[in-house]
Amino acid sequence: MRIHADQEKCCGAGSCVMAAPDVFDQREEDGIVVVLDAEPPAALHDAVREAAAICPAAAISLSD
Amino acid sequence: MTTAERTASPDALAVPAARAPGCPFDPAPGVSRAAHEEPVTRATLWDGSACWLVTRHQDVRQVLGDQRFSADAHLPGFPFLTAGGREILTGGTTFIRQDDPEHARLRRMLTADFMVRKVEAMRPEVQRLADELIDRMTDGRTSADLVTDFALPLPSLVICLLLGVPYEDHGYFQERSRILLSLRSAAEDVRTAQLELVDYLTRLAESKQDRPDDGIVSRLVARGELSFAEIATMGRLLLVAGHETTANMTALSTLALLRNPDQLARLRAQPSLVQGAVEELLRYLTIVHNGVPRVATEDIVVGGRTIRAGEGVLCTINTANRDEDVFPGGDALDVTRDARRHVAFGFGVHQCLGQPLARVELQIAVETLIRRLPGLRLDIPFEDVAYRSDMAIYGVHSLPIAW
């Protein structure tokens, strides 16, 4: 799994950090998404899929 | 479009629709029926004009996730629930009633303050405030009004701290918030309350020039990109949204748990469930109960119906949060449910900015209440509870409890 997060689309709601705190964080200056681990281990894939599904701005895309 | 098309047919559902007696946690039956039978349907507003109701989870996400559905209340066709509501949404425009790119520019001035990491760091302080309020509430007493003594002061104290607003002024801004959010307020009274709040916050912002602090208002002043009036308008939004919503969720959640003793018992037995329980309570109660308004700027197909440019839409997030396709058995409260896909905070780029703070406050409020008050019970008959059907944010007007 590879994660791409679009920082232009992101609205800083923090849903992804709630769903997958080991994979997503927010920029100190404006709360915009930061991907901590763009190729997370399989154990985190469900959490990442949930984060992508609940992202209100559709800013998170996943590829294989 | 002709005038006739803007006027609803006589058999269209009138909104806001009334809830069924005895079912204070459930959406209005008329809206629930629409969600089952005709998920994208026509409704009539207070002034006789028509709008669309979008009721299903998937369709609500589509509309709120598509910025061709504008949040700008100045556009023709934008749906208002009352004359007072029109006054609020068109007077003193904030970023929640603007579209990108202006919306994003203004919102991004605040996102850092509500980001998960920063809000999580506030937990010890919020916990201390919650414990102090319970200490005071229970000191020499065995009963109280939960709204006055706990549910309202907790988020008010927190948002005052964050904004840099003196808490001793809470009587002033809470009374004006009440007028702003009452569906019964005359447009004139809404305008006055709005002006008074903005005036109060303008003076506060001006005072931060000479006496800066760590609050959001002071930092917006220091940033120098906004006028005092703009800062005051933004501050008003944060102040009102920051305490009314969490206050009502806290009191209504307490009532819902008391009404579902099996769920309360589960939560007491396993306090680590509180995080998920709060998501479930947000879903089940959905206190933004009259829908999230938008207006179409192009012709767009939603749920098989074509919504034309210039037509208003109300996304009824309370029915979306009961959608059986997403939340099976969703008419029941289940604190062990994975409810994270709820849309209680809205969806799309306007989704609640303060949701990480709301979550921390609600988790602490619920956990602290049930831990500190093992004998917690309702102190009046359930039938006598007064609900906020007349307010933009649902909840209870007061909640007499004993322990």
Short mmCIF file of C-alpha atoms in Angstrom, two decimals:
data_model
loop_
_atom_site.label_atom_id
_atom_site.label_comp_id
_atom_site.label_asym_id
_atom_site.label_seq_id
_atom_site.Cartn_x
_atom_site.Cartn_y
_atom_site.Cartn_z
CA MET A 1 0.00 0.00 0.00
CA ARG A 2 1.19 3.46 -0.90
CA ILE A 3 -0.42 6.61 0.54
CA HIS A 4 -0.72 9.95 -1.18
CA ALA A 5 -2.15 12.90 0.75
CA ASP A 6 -3.09 16.07 -1.11
CA GLN A 7 -2.12 19.02 1.09
CA GLU A 8 -4.02 21.45 -1.15
CA LYS A 9 -7.29 19.59 -0.68
CA CYS A 10 -6.79 18.93 3.05
CA CYS A 11 -9.06 20.98 5.34
CA GLY A 12 -7.24 20.09 8.57
CA ALA A 13 -10.16 18.38 10.29
CA GLY A 14 -7.81 15.77 11.77
CA SER A 15 -10.01 12.74 11.00
CA CYS A 16 -7.07 10.80 9.58
CA VAL A 17 -4.99 11.36 12.72
CA MET A 18 -7.86 10.02 14.79
CA ALA A 19 -8.22 6.93 12.59
CA ALA A 20 -4.53 6.14 12.04
CA PRO A 21 -2.31 8.14 14.42
CA ASP A 22 0.78 6.10 13.54
CA VAL A 23 0.51 7.04 9.89
CA PHE A 24 -0.86 10.60 9.78
CA ASP A 25 -0.02 13.80 11.60
CA GLN A 26 -0.72 17.50 11.08
CA ARG A 27 1.70 20.32 10.24
CA GLU A 28 2.54 22.43 13.25
CA GLU A 29 1.88 25.75 11.52
CA ASP A 30 -1.51 25.09 9.91
CA GLY A 31 -2.80 21.63 10.85
CA ILE A 32 -2.54 20.32 7.28
CA VAL A 33 -1.95 16.59 6.78
CA VAL A 34 1.51 15.04 6.96
CA VAL A 35 2.09 11.40 6.07
CA LEU A 36 4.47 9.84 8.59
CA ASP A 37 4.71 6.51 6.82
CA ALA A 38 3.77 6.45 3.13
CA GLU A 39 4.15 2.66 2.91
CA PRO A 40 2.76 1.44 6.21
CA PRO A 41 2.97 -2.19 7.37
CA ALA A 42 0.02 -4.49 6.68
CA ALA A 43 -1.14 -4.32 10.28
CA LEU A 44 -2.05 -0.65 9.74
CA HIS A 45 -3.81 -1.04 6.39
CA ASP A 46 -7.32 -1.25 7.83
CA ALA A 47 -6.79 1.91 9.86
CA VAL A 48 -5.41 3.72 6.79
CA ARG A 49 -8.39 2.62 4.67
CA GLU A 50 -10.69 3.96 7.36
CA ALA A 51 -8.77 7.24 7.41
CA ALA A 52 -9.14 7.58 3.64
CA ALA A 53 -12.85 6.76 3.85
CA ILE A 54 -13.64 9.36 6.50
CA CYS A 55 -11.42 12.14 5.13
CA PRO A 56 -13.98 14.92 4.56
CA ALA A 57 -11.96 16.52 1.76
CA ALA A 58 -11.15 13.28 -0.12
CA ALA A 59 -7.50 14.26 0.23
CA ILE A 60 -6.13 10.75 0.87
CA SER A 61 -5.63 8.32 -2.00
CA LEU A 62 -4.25 4.80 -1.79
CA SER A 63 -2.51 2.68 -4.40
CA ASP A 64 -1.01 -0.82 -4.37
CA MET B 1 -36.24 28.81 -13.68
CA THR B 2 -39.83 30.03 -13.19
CA THR B 3 -41.29 31.25 -9.92
CA ALA B 4 -43.58 28.24 -9.85
CA GLU B 5 -40.63 25.88 -9.66
CA ARG B 6 -39.29 27.67 -6.61
CA THR B 7 -42.55 27.14 -4.75
CA ALA B 8 -43.12 23.75 -3.22
CA SER B 9 -46.10 21.59 -4.09
CA PRO B 10 -48.80 21.58 -1.38
CA ASP B 11 -48.04 18.01 -0.28
CA ALA B 12 -44.29 18.63 0.12
CA LEU B 13 -42.90 18.00 3.61
CA ALA B 14 -42.69 21.17 5.73
CA VAL B 15 -39.35 21.62 7.51
CA PRO B 16 -38.27 21.78 10.25
CA ALA B 17 -40.61 18.86 10.91
CA ALA B 18 -41.69 17.90 14.44
CA ARG B 19 -40.34 14.82 16.22
CA ALA B 20 -42.76 12.16 17.42
CA PRO B 21 -43.88 12.54 21.05
CA GLY B 22 -41.94 10.16 23.28
CA CYS B 23 -39.12 9.75 20.73
CA PRO B 24 -36.82 12.65 21.60
CA PHE B 25 -33.67 10.99 20.18
CA ASP B 26 -35.12 10.09 16.78
CA PRO B 27 -35.37 12.27 13.66
CA ALA B 28 -38.80 13.65 12.77
CA PRO B 29 -40.99 10.84 11.37
CA GLY B 30 -41.69 12.76 8.16
CA VAL B 31 -37.99 13.09 7.39
CA SER B 32 -37.26 9.47 8.35
CA ARG B 33 -40.07 8.34 6.05
CA ALA B 34 -38.58 10.37 3.21
CA ALA B 35 -35.20 8.74 3.87
CA HIS B 36 -36.82 5.33 3.32
CA GLU B 37 -39.24 6.09 0.52
CA GLU B 38 -37.83 9.01 -1.48
CA PRO B 39 -34.30 9.75 -0.25
CA VAL B 40 -33.92 12.92 -2.34
CA THR B 41 -37.21 14.73 -1.93
CA ARG B 42 -38.83 18.17 -2.06
CA ALA B 43 -39.65 20.10 1.10
CA THR B 44 -41.24 23.44 1.99
CA LEU B 45 -39.50 26.08 4.08
CA TRP B 46 -41.02 28.64 6.50
CA ASP B 47 -41.57 31.23 3.77
CA GLY B 48 -43.27 28.79 1.41
CA SER B 49 -40.22 28.38 -0.80
CA ALA B 50 -39.04 24.93 -1.82
CA CYS B 51 -35.79 23.08 -1.27
CA TRP B 52 -34.45 19.57 -1.61
CA LEU B 53 -33.93 17.25 1.32
CA VAL B 54 -31.00 14.87 0.89
CA THR B 55 -31.40 12.16 3.51
CA ARG B 56 -29.13 9.14 2.82
CA HIS B 57 -25.54 8.78 4.00
CA GLN B 58 -24.01 8.32 0.57
CA ASP B 59 -25.95 11.22 -0.97
CA VAL B 60 -25.16 13.54 1.94
CA ARG B 61 -21.46 12.76 1.50
CA GLN B 62 -21.77 13.44 -2.22
CA VAL B 63 -23.44 16.84 -1.76
CA LEU B 64 -21.25 18.06 1.10
CA GLY B 65 -18.14 16.74 -0.63
CA ASP B 66 -18.87 18.62 -3.89
CA GLN B 67 -18.10 22.32 -3.80
CA ARG B 68 -20.43 22.96 -6.71
CA PHE B 69 -22.93 22.87 -3.86
CA SER B 70 -22.12 26.28 -2.41
CA ALA B 71 -22.14 27.22 1.28
CA ASP B 72 -22.62 30.90 0.39
CA ALA B 73 -25.87 32.08 1.98
CA HIS B 74 -25.91 35.17 -0.25
CA LEU B 75 -26.58 33.13 -3.38
CA PRO B 76 -30.21 33.05 -4.56
CA GLY B 77 -31.97 29.83 -3.61
CA PHE B 78 -29.98 29.21 -0.43
CA PRO B 79 -32.35 27.54 2.08
CA PHE B 80 -33.07 29.19 5.44
CA LEU B 81 -35.10 27.65 8.27
CA THR B 82 -36.45 30.92 9.68
CA ALA B 83 -36.23 34.67 9.08
CA GLY B 84 -33.83 34.82 12.04
CA GLY B 85 -31.76 32.09 10.47
CA ARG B 86 -31.46 34.15 7.31
CA GLU B 87 -30.25 37.04 9.45
CA ILE B 88 -27.53 34.90 11.06
CA LEU B 89 -26.33 33.28 7.86
CA THR B 90 -26.17 36.45 5.79
CA GLY B 91 -25.02 38.93 8.44
CA GLY B 92 -21.33 39.15 9.36
CA THR B 93 -20.17 36.47 6.95
CA THR B 94 -17.72 33.91 8.28
CA PHE B 95 -15.76 31.26 6.39
CA ILE B 96 -18.41 28.63 7.07
CA ARG B 97 -20.65 30.58 4.69
CA GLN B 98 -17.95 31.10 2.04
CA ASP B 99 -16.54 28.86 -0.66
CA ASP B 100 -12.92 28.13 -1.52
CA PRO B 101 -10.47 29.72 -2.04
CA GLU B 102 -11.55 32.41 0.47
CA HIS B 103 -12.95 29.78 2.86
CA ALA B 104 -9.67 27.83 2.86
CA ARG B 105 -7.58 30.96 3.39
CA LEU B 106 -9.54 31.95 6.50
CA ARG B 107 -10.02 28.44 7.89
CA ARG B 108 -6.31 27.76 7.64
CA MET B 109 -5.66 30.62 10.04
CA LEU B 110 -7.35 28.45 12.69
CA THR B 111 -6.66 24.82 11.82
CA ALA B 112 -3.42 24.70 13.80
CA ASP B 113 -5.24 25.65 17.00
CA PHE B 114 -7.67 22.74 16.74
CA MET B 115 -5.30 20.08 15.40
CA VAL B 116 -5.38 16.72 17.14
CA ARG B 117 -1.94 16.91 18.76
CA LYS B 118 -2.55 20.36 20.28
CA VAL B 119 -6.01 19.50 21.53
CA GLU B 120 -4.79 16.20 23.01
CA ALA B 121 -2.21 18.21 24.96
CA MET B 122 -5.12 20.08 26.58
CA ARG B 123 -6.52 16.90 28.17
CA PRO B 124 -5.03 17.47 31.64
CA GLU B 125 -6.44 21.00 31.74
CA VAL B 126 -9.90 19.93 30.51
CA GLN B 127 -9.87 17.08 33.05
CA ARG B 128 -8.97 19.48 35.85
CA LEU B 129 -11.85 21.80 34.87
CA ALA B 130 -14.27 18.87 34.69
CA ASP B 131 -13.24 17.63 38.14
CA GLU B 132 -13.55 21.11 39.64
CA LEU B 133 -17.04 21.52 38.24
CA ILE B 134 -18.11 18.15 39.67
CA ASP B 135 -16.52 19.03 43.03
CA ARG B 136 -18.52 22.24 43.14
CA MET B 137 -21.72 20.61 41.87
CA THR B 138 -21.66 17.82 44.48
CA ASP B 139 -20.44 19.94 47.40
CA GLY B 140 -23.13 19.49 50.07
CA ARG B 141 -25.76 18.64 47.45
CA THR B 142 -27.42 15.52 46.09
CA SER B 143 -29.08 17.04 43.03
CA ALA B 144 -28.39 19.70 40.40
CA ASP B 145 -29.16 20.86 36.87
CA LEU B 146 -26.49 19.19 34.77
CA VAL B 147 -26.75 21.85 32.05
CA THR B 148 -26.09 24.83 34.34
CA ASP B 149 -23.55 23.19 36.62
CA PHE B 150 -21.50 21.06 34.24
CA ALA B 151 -22.49 20.65 30.58
CA LEU B 152 -22.49 24.36 29.71
CA PRO B 153 -19.63 25.69 31.87
CA LEU B 154 -17.11 23.05 30.82
CA PRO B 155 -16.91 23.87 27.10
CA SER B 156 -17.46 27.58 27.84
CA LEU B 157 -14.41 27.62 30.11
CA VAL B 158 -12.35 25.78 27.50
CA ILE B 159 -13.28 27.97 24.54
CA CYS B 160 -12.72 31.10 26.64
CA LEU B 161 -9.23 29.87 27.47
CA LEU B 162 -8.50 29.09 23.83
CA LEU B 163 -9.83 32.37 22.48
CA GLY B 164 -8.60 34.59 25.30
CA VAL B 165 -12.14 35.67 26.28
CA PRO B 166 -12.67 36.42 30.01
CA TYR B 167 -14.94 33.70 31.42
CA GLU B 168 -16.60 36.18 33.79
CA ASP B 169 -18.39 37.53 30.70
CA HIS B 170 -20.09 34.17 30.07
CA GLY B 171 -23.55 35.46 31.06
CA TYR B 172 -23.27 38.09 28.32
CA PHE B 173 -22.26 35.80 25.48
CA GLN B 174 -24.37 32.83 26.52
CA GLU B 175 -27.55 34.93 26.53
CA ARG B 176 -26.76 36.31 23.07
CA SER B 177 -25.87 32.83 21.78
CA ARG B 178 -29.27 31.65 22.98
CA ILE B 179 -31.01 34.37 20.96
CA LEU B 180 -28.91 33.58 17.87
CA LEU B 181 -29.72 29.89 18.02
CA SER B 182 -33.41 30.10 18.87
CA LEU B 183 -35.67 29.35 15.93
CA ARG B 184 -38.28 31.55 17.65
CA SER B 185 -36.15 34.70 17.74
CA ALA B 186 -37.39 37.60 15.64
CA ALA B 187 -34.98 38.66 12.88
CA GLU B 188 -34.58 42.03 14.62
CA ASP B 189 -33.49 40.41 17.91
CA VAL B 190 -31.06 38.16 16.08
CA ARG B 191 -29.54 41.19 14.36
CA THR B 192 -29.15 43.00 17.69
CA ALA B 193 -27.59 40.00 19.46
CA GLN B 194 -25.25 39.49 16.53
CA LEU B 195 -24.13 43.14 16.58
CA GLU B 196 -23.65 43.10 20.35
CA LEU B 197 -21.49 40.00 20.22
CA VAL B 198 -19.36 41.37 17.38
CA ASP B 199 -19.05 44.69 19.20
CA TYR B 200 -17.97 42.90 22.38
CA LEU B 201 -15.36 40.88 20.48
CA THR B 202 -14.14 43.91 18.52
CA ARG B 203 -13.39 45.69 21.79
CA LEU B 204 -11.72 42.53 23.09
CA ALA B 205 -9.56 42.28 19.94
CA GLU B 206 -8.58 45.94 20.23
CA SER B 207 -7.56 45.40 23.86
CA LYS B 208 -5.17 42.60 22.79
CA GLN B 209 -3.08 45.13 20.87
CA ASP B 210 -1.71 46.56 24.08
CA ARG B 211 -2.03 43.42 26.19
CA PRO B 212 -1.29 40.43 23.96
CA ASP B 213 -1.76 36.90 25.30
CA ASP B 214 -1.58 33.34 24.00
CA GLY B 215 -5.26 33.20 22.92
CA ILE B 216 -6.50 32.85 19.35
CA VAL B 217 -7.98 36.39 19.22
CA SER B 218 -4.68 37.91 20.28
CA ARG B 219 -2.71 35.87 17.77
CA LEU B 220 -5.09 36.84 14.94
CA VAL B 221 -4.51 40.47 15.91
CA ALA B 222 -0.74 39.97 15.91
CA ARG B 223 -0.92 38.25 12.53
CA GLY B 224 -2.13 41.54 11.04
CA GLU B 225 -4.02 40.03 8.08
CA LEU B 226 -7.56 40.68 9.30
CA SER B 227 -9.39 43.80 10.48
CA PHE B 228 -10.72 43.94 14.04
CA ALA B 229 -14.22 43.51 12.64
CA GLU B 230 -13.16 40.36 10.75
CA ILE B 231 -11.46 38.95 13.84
CA ALA B 232 -14.57 39.71 15.89
CA THR B 233 -16.83 37.93 13.40
CA MET B 234 -14.55 34.90 13.38
CA GLY B 235 -14.36 35.03 17.18
CA ARG B 236 -18.14 35.11 17.43
CA LEU B 237 -18.39 31.96 15.33
CA LEU B 238 -15.80 30.14 17.45
CA LEU B 239 -17.31 31.31 20.72
CA VAL B 240 -20.88 30.27 19.87
CA ALA B 241 -19.98 27.06 18.04
CA GLY B 242 -17.38 26.24 20.66
CA HIS B 243 -19.66 26.02 23.63
CA GLU B 244 -23.25 25.43 22.49
CA THR B 245 -22.56 22.25 20.59
CA THR B 246 -20.48 20.42 23.18
CA ALA B 247 -22.74 21.63 26.00
CA ASN B 248 -25.79 20.15 24.32
CA MET B 249 -24.03 16.94 23.34
CA THR B 250 -22.91 16.47 26.94
CA ALA B 251 -26.36 16.87 28.48
CA LEU B 252 -28.20 14.93 25.77
CA SER B 253 -25.61 12.13 25.88
CA THR B 254 -26.10 11.83 29.63
CA LEU B 255 -29.85 11.56 29.17
CA ALA B 256 -29.48 9.01 26.35
CA LEU B 257 -27.22 6.85 28.54
CA LEU B 258 -29.64 7.09 31.48
CA ARG B 259 -32.42 6.06 29.11
CA ASN B 260 -30.34 3.09 27.89
CA PRO B 261 -29.14 1.62 31.21
CA ASP B 262 -27.61 -1.45 29.52
CA GLN B 263 -25.35 0.81 27.47
CA LEU B 264 -24.48 2.91 30.52
CA ALA B 265 -23.61 -0.28 32.41
CA ARG B 266 -21.31 -1.44 29.59
CA LEU B 267 -19.52 1.86 29.60
CA ARG B 268 -19.16 1.83 33.38
CA ALA B 269 -17.78 -1.71 33.26
CA GLN B 270 -15.32 -0.84 30.51
CA PRO B 271 -14.33 2.85 30.56
CA SER B 272 -11.93 2.32 27.63
CA LEU B 273 -15.04 2.19 25.43
CA VAL B 274 -15.55 5.91 25.93
CA GLN B 275 -13.82 6.97 22.72
CA GLY B 276 -16.08 4.81 20.54
CA ALA B 277 -19.08 5.58 22.73
CA VAL B 278 -18.68 9.29 22.04
CA GLU B 279 -18.64 8.63 18.27
CA GLU B 280 -21.78 6.55 18.68
CA LEU B 281 -23.48 9.26 20.73
CA LEU B 282 -22.53 11.85 18.09
CA ARG B 283 -24.09 9.60 15.45
CA TYR B 284 -27.18 8.63 17.41
CA LEU B 285 -28.03 12.12 18.68
CA THR B 286 -26.85 14.35 15.77
CA ILE B 287 -27.68 17.63 17.49
CA VAL B 288 -27.37 19.65 14.25
CA HIS B 289 -30.89 18.36 13.73
CA ASN B 290 -32.31 20.55 10.99
CA GLY B 291 -29.82 19.73 8.28
CA VAL B 292 -26.78 21.35 6.66
CA PRO B 293 -27.74 23.90 3.96
CA ARG B 294 -26.21 24.29 0.49
CA VAL B 295 -27.27 25.70 -2.87
CA ALA B 296 -26.45 24.09 -6.22
CA THR B 297 -24.41 26.21 -8.64
CA GLU B 298 -24.80 23.71 -11.50
CA ASP B 299 -27.28 20.99 -12.43
CA ILE B 300 -26.13 17.91 -10.50
CA VAL B 301 -27.66 14.43 -10.20
CA VAL B 302 -27.98 13.18 -6.62
CA GLY B 303 -29.61 9.85 -5.84
CA GLY B 304 -31.16 9.74 -9.30
CA ARG B 305 -32.77 13.19 -9.06
CA THR B 306 -31.48 16.26 -10.87
CA ILE B 307 -30.89 19.21 -8.59
CA ARG B 308 -30.86 22.34 -10.74
CA ALA B 309 -28.52 25.29 -10.42
CA GLY B 310 -30.03 27.78 -7.98
CA GLU B 311 -31.97 25.18 -5.98
CA GLY B 312 -31.44 24.89 -2.23
CA VAL B 313 -30.53 21.64 -0.48
CA LEU B 314 -30.77 20.59 3.16
CA CYS B 315 -28.59 17.59 3.97
CA THR B 316 -30.36 15.93 6.90
CA ILE B 317 -27.33 14.49 8.66
CA ASN B 318 -29.52 12.98 11.40
CA THR B 319 -31.19 10.61 8.91
CA ALA B 320 -27.83 9.95 7.18
CA ASN B 321 -26.53 8.85 10.59
CA ARG B 322 -29.40 6.37 10.89
CA ASP B 323 -28.88 4.97 7.36
CA GLU B 324 -29.29 1.19 7.67
CA ASP B 325 -26.84 0.56 4.82
CA VAL B 326 -24.03 2.11 6.85
CA PHE B 327 -25.22 1.66 10.44
CA PRO B 328 -27.27 -1.55 10.68
CA GLY B 329 -29.70 -1.34 13.59
CA GLY B 330 -28.87 2.37 13.71
CA ASP B 331 -32.05 3.35 15.55
CA ALA B 332 -30.53 1.78 18.66
CA LEU B 333 -27.70 3.23 20.75
CA ASP B 334 -24.80 0.75 20.87
CA VAL B 335 -21.65 2.02 22.58
CA THR B 336 -19.62 -0.82 21.05
CA ARG B 337 -20.53 0.10 17.45
CA ASP B 338 -17.85 1.42 15.09
CA ALA B 339 -19.63 4.70 14.31
CA ARG B 340 -16.68 6.62 12.91
CA ARG B 341 -18.30 7.11 9.51
CA HIS B 342 -21.01 9.31 11.00
CA VAL B 343 -21.51 12.75 9.51
CA ALA B 344 -22.48 14.52 12.76
CA PHE B 345 -19.65 17.00 12.16
CA GLY B 346 -20.74 17.43 8.55
CA PHE B 347 -18.62 16.37 5.60
CA GLY B 348 -16.51 18.04 2.94
CA VAL B 349 -14.15 20.96 3.37
CA HIS B 350 -16.54 22.64 5.83
CA GLN B 351 -16.51 19.70 8.24
CA CYS B 352 -16.32 20.94 11.83
CA LEU B 353 -13.01 22.61 12.52
CA GLY B 354 -13.31 22.03 16.27
CA GLN B 355 -14.07 18.31 16.14
CA PRO B 356 -10.83 17.18 17.85
CA LEU B 357 -11.65 19.55 20.73
CA ALA B 358 -15.27 18.41 20.86
CA ARG B 359 -14.10 14.80 21.07
CA VAL B 360 -11.67 15.45 23.91
CA GLU B 361 -14.28 17.47 25.84
CA LEU B 362 -17.00 14.87 25.35
CA GLN B 363 -14.78 11.91 26.21
CA ILE B 364 -13.68 13.63 29.41
CA ALA B 365 -17.19 14.87 30.27
CA VAL B 366 -18.84 11.45 29.85
CA GLU B 367 -16.06 9.46 31.52
CA THR B 368 -15.81 11.86 34.46
CA LEU B 369 -19.55 12.06 35.03
CA ILE B 370 -20.12 8.34 35.19
CA ARG B 371 -16.98 7.69 37.25
CA ARG B 372 -17.59 10.43 39.79
CA LEU B 373 -21.35 9.89 40.08
CA PRO B 374 -21.96 6.14 40.39
CA GLY B 375 -25.54 6.78 41.56
CA LEU B 376 -26.32 9.18 38.68
CA ARG B 377 -30.05 9.30 37.85
CA LEU B 378 -32.64 11.56 36.30
CA ASP B 379 -34.39 13.65 38.97
CA ILE B 380 -37.64 14.24 37.06
CA PRO B 381 -39.85 11.87 35.07
CA PHE B 382 -38.38 11.25 31.60
CA GLU B 383 -41.63 12.56 30.11
CA ASP B 384 -41.05 15.96 31.74
CA VAL B 385 -37.67 16.70 30.12
CA ALA B 386 -37.83 19.89 28.00
CA TYR B 387 -36.10 19.46 24.63
CA ARG B 388 -34.54 22.11 22.44
CA SER B 389 -36.82 21.50 19.45
CA ASP B 390 -36.99 25.27 19.13
CA MET B 391 -33.22 25.72 18.82
CA ALA B 392 -30.78 25.35 15.92
CA ILE B 393 -28.70 23.03 18.12
CA TYR B 394 -30.77 20.25 19.69
CA GLY B 395 -30.44 19.14 23.29
CA VAL B 396 -32.26 19.73 26.55
CA HIS B 397 -33.04 23.10 28.13
CA SER B 398 -32.17 21.70 31.55
CA LEU B 399 -31.42 18.27 32.97
CA PRO B 400 -32.28 17.80 36.65
CA ILE B 401 -30.12 14.97 37.98
CA ALA B 402 -29.46 13.37 41.36
CA TRP B 403 -26.81 10.96 42.61
#
